[in-house]
mmCIF file of C-alpha atoms in Angstrom:
data_model
loop_
_atom_site.group_PDB
_atom_site.id
_atom_site.type_symbol
_atom_site.label_atom_id
_atom_site.label_comp_id
_atom_site.label_asym_id
_atom_site.label_seq_id
_atom_site.Cartn_x
_atom_site.Cartn_y
_atom_site.Cartn_z
ATOM 1 C CA UNK A 1 96.352 116.282 72.816
ATOM 2 C CA UNK A 2 97.666 112.773 72.753
ATOM 3 C CA UNK A 3 98.555 112.788 69.036
ATOM 4 C CA UNK A 4 100.720 115.882 69.533
ATOM 5 C CA UNK A 5 102.559 114.156 72.364
ATOM 6 C CA UNK A 6 103.299 111.180 70.101
ATOM 7 C CA UNK A 7 104.525 113.564 67.383
ATOM 8 C CA UNK A 8 106.873 115.265 69.851
ATOM 9 C CA UNK A 9 108.277 111.930 70.883
ATOM 10 C CA UNK A 10 108.653 110.913 67.266
ATOM 11 C CA UNK A 11 110.544 114.096 66.322
ATOM 12 C CA UNK A 12 112.856 113.722 69.320
ATOM 13 C CA UNK A 13 113.624 110.155 68.342
ATOM 14 C CA UNK A 14 114.125 110.854 64.629
ATOM 15 C CA UNK A 15 116.186 113.981 65.382
ATOM 16 C CA UNK A 16 116.549 115.069 61.753
ATOM 17 C CA UNK A 17 118.344 118.371 61.277
ATOM 18 C CA UNK A 18 116.027 119.572 58.503
ATOM 19 C CA UNK A 19 112.875 118.187 60.196
ATOM 20 C CA UNK A 20 110.903 115.021 59.594
ATOM 21 C CA UNK A 21 108.426 114.515 56.839
ATOM 22 C CA UNK A 22 104.833 113.393 57.391
ATOM 23 C CA UNK A 23 105.621 110.061 55.797
ATOM 24 C CA UNK A 24 108.650 109.481 58.030
ATOM 25 C CA UNK A 25 106.675 110.345 61.133
ATOM 26 C CA UNK A 26 103.872 107.974 60.197
ATOM 27 C CA UNK A 27 106.356 105.218 59.535
ATOM 28 C CA UNK A 28 108.058 105.684 62.916
ATOM 29 C CA UNK A 29 104.738 105.817 64.784
ATOM 30 C CA UNK A 30 103.602 102.559 63.146
ATOM 31 C CA UNK A 31 106.819 100.749 63.901
ATOM 32 C CA UNK A 32 107.441 102.040 67.449
ATOM 33 C CA UNK A 33 103.987 102.703 68.896
ATOM 34 C CA UNK A 34 102.099 100.106 66.839
ATOM 35 C CA UNK A 35 99.371 102.667 66.146
ATOM 36 C CA UNK A 36 98.073 104.069 62.865
ATOM 37 C CA UNK A 37 97.083 107.726 63.051
ATOM 38 C CA UNK A 38 94.572 108.815 60.440
ATOM 39 C CA UNK A 39 95.616 111.517 57.960
ATOM 40 C CA UNK A 40 93.110 114.142 59.121
ATOM 41 C CA UNK A 41 93.954 113.613 62.790
ATOM 42 C CA UNK A 42 97.662 113.924 62.026
ATOM 43 C CA UNK A 43 97.160 117.119 60.058
ATOM 44 C CA UNK A 44 95.042 118.627 62.863
ATOM 45 C CA UNK A 45 97.670 117.772 65.473
ATOM 46 C CA UNK A 46 100.444 119.276 63.359
ATOM 47 C CA UNK A 47 98.373 122.408 62.815
ATOM 48 C CA UNK A 48 97.735 122.887 66.541
ATOM 49 C CA UNK A 49 101.434 122.257 67.216
ATOM 50 C CA UNK A 50 102.410 124.994 64.829
ATOM 51 C CA UNK A 51 99.841 127.372 66.381
ATOM 52 C CA UNK A 52 101.105 126.592 69.919
ATOM 53 C CA UNK A 53 104.717 127.172 68.844
ATOM 54 C CA UNK A 54 105.891 123.691 69.730
ATOM 55 C CA UNK A 55 106.399 122.678 66.059
ATOM 56 C CA UNK A 56 108.095 124.608 63.297
ATOM 57 C CA UNK A 57 107.137 123.911 59.660
ATOM 58 C CA UNK A 58 110.135 123.474 57.314
ATOM 59 C CA UNK A 59 109.093 123.053 53.674
ATOM 60 C CA UNK A 60 107.129 119.754 53.712
ATOM 61 C CA UNK A 61 108.554 118.692 57.098
ATOM 62 C CA UNK A 62 108.203 119.570 60.740
ATOM 63 C CA UNK A 63 110.671 119.911 63.580
ATOM 64 C CA UNK A 64 110.448 120.793 67.251
ATOM 65 C CA UNK A 65 110.955 124.403 68.255
ATOM 66 C CA UNK A 66 113.958 125.134 70.552
ATOM 67 C CA UNK A 67 111.528 125.778 73.440
ATOM 68 C CA UNK A 68 109.856 122.429 72.958
ATOM 69 C CA UNK A 69 113.157 120.567 72.887
ATOM 70 C CA UNK A 70 113.902 121.616 76.436
ATOM 71 C CA UNK A 71 112.306 119.321 78.994
ATOM 72 C CA UNK A 72 109.536 120.919 81.048
ATOM 73 C CA UNK A 73 110.954 122.582 84.136
ATOM 74 C CA UNK A 74 110.631 120.211 86.998
ATOM 75 C CA UNK A 75 108.922 121.556 90.041
ATOM 76 C CA UNK A 76 111.012 121.402 93.177
ATOM 77 C CA UNK A 77 109.329 119.160 95.714
ATOM 78 C CA UNK A 78 108.032 120.998 98.721
ATOM 79 C CA UNK A 79 110.476 120.736 101.572
ATOM 80 C CA UNK A 80 109.416 117.922 103.882
ATOM 81 C CA UNK A 81 108.574 118.865 107.368
ATOM 82 C CA UNK A 82 110.891 117.281 109.824
ATOM 83 C CA UNK A 83 108.926 115.171 112.223
ATOM 84 C CA UNK A 84 110.326 114.613 115.687
ATOM 85 C CA UNK A 85 111.051 110.980 116.078
ATOM 86 C CA UNK A 86 109.841 109.767 119.394
ATOM 87 C CA UNK A 87 111.825 106.982 120.872
ATOM 88 C CA UNK A 88 109.678 104.292 122.299
ATOM 89 C CA UNK A 89 110.865 103.004 125.603
ATOM 90 C CA UNK A 90 110.759 99.242 125.431
ATOM 91 C CA UNK A 91 108.876 97.749 128.301
ATOM 92 C CA UNK A 92 111.007 95.117 129.966
ATOM 93 C CA UNK A 93 109.222 91.846 130.548
ATOM 94 C CA UNK A 94 109.799 90.045 133.783
ATOM 95 C CA UNK A 95 112.194 87.313 132.847
ATOM 96 C CA UNK A 96 111.577 85.313 136.013
ATOM 97 C CA UNK A 97 107.945 84.775 135.165
ATOM 98 C CA UNK A 98 108.520 83.747 131.620
ATOM 99 C CA UNK A 99 111.438 81.303 132.165
ATOM 100 C CA UNK A 100 110.507 77.699 132.033
ATOM 101 C CA UNK A 101 111.564 75.730 134.980
ATOM 102 C CA UNK A 102 113.670 72.826 134.031
ATOM 103 C CA UNK A 103 112.926 69.479 135.669
ATOM 104 C CA UNK A 104 115.446 68.594 138.318
ATOM 105 C CA UNK A 105 117.896 65.963 137.175
ATOM 106 C CA UNK A 106 117.651 62.586 138.752
ATOM 107 C CA UNK A 107 120.691 61.676 140.787
ATOM 108 C CA UNK A 108 122.011 58.272 139.980
ATOM 109 C CA UNK A 109 122.809 56.132 142.933
ATOM 110 C CA UNK A 110 126.461 55.191 143.201
ATOM 111 C CA UNK A 111 127.009 51.653 141.986
ATOM 112 C CA UNK A 112 127.907 49.106 144.572
ATOM 113 C CA UNK A 113 131.231 47.482 144.252
ATOM 114 C CA UNK A 114 131.150 43.868 143.228
ATOM 115 C CA UNK A 115 132.134 41.444 145.983
ATOM 116 C CA UNK A 116 135.512 40.008 145.550
ATOM 117 C CA UNK A 117 135.454 36.437 144.278
ATOM 118 C CA UNK A 118 136.477 33.692 146.557
ATOM 119 C CA UNK A 119 139.070 31.259 145.364
#
């Protein structure tokens, strides 16, 4: 039941030693959750919580039972199967085929010496 879950969260947040009143719970739910729970829905949720044993009535207030305060036991995740990692052998590409041939450099002709000037 969604309302009961909101009530549990509310009681954990308020954390009053003597329990939280119906008015205090409604006020917290309106401010934190921005939801208005109708009176008859709230009473029904509180009644089922008391029947389940998650809530304990204290005078005109309610508080969480010691069993409900403990977080639900977390299930241990199933052990993961170890998968054998296969190493892929990288195929070597022929480097001679993929290399671009560079154009041969033009050789510059040696410059001729200027003729000596006659005087």
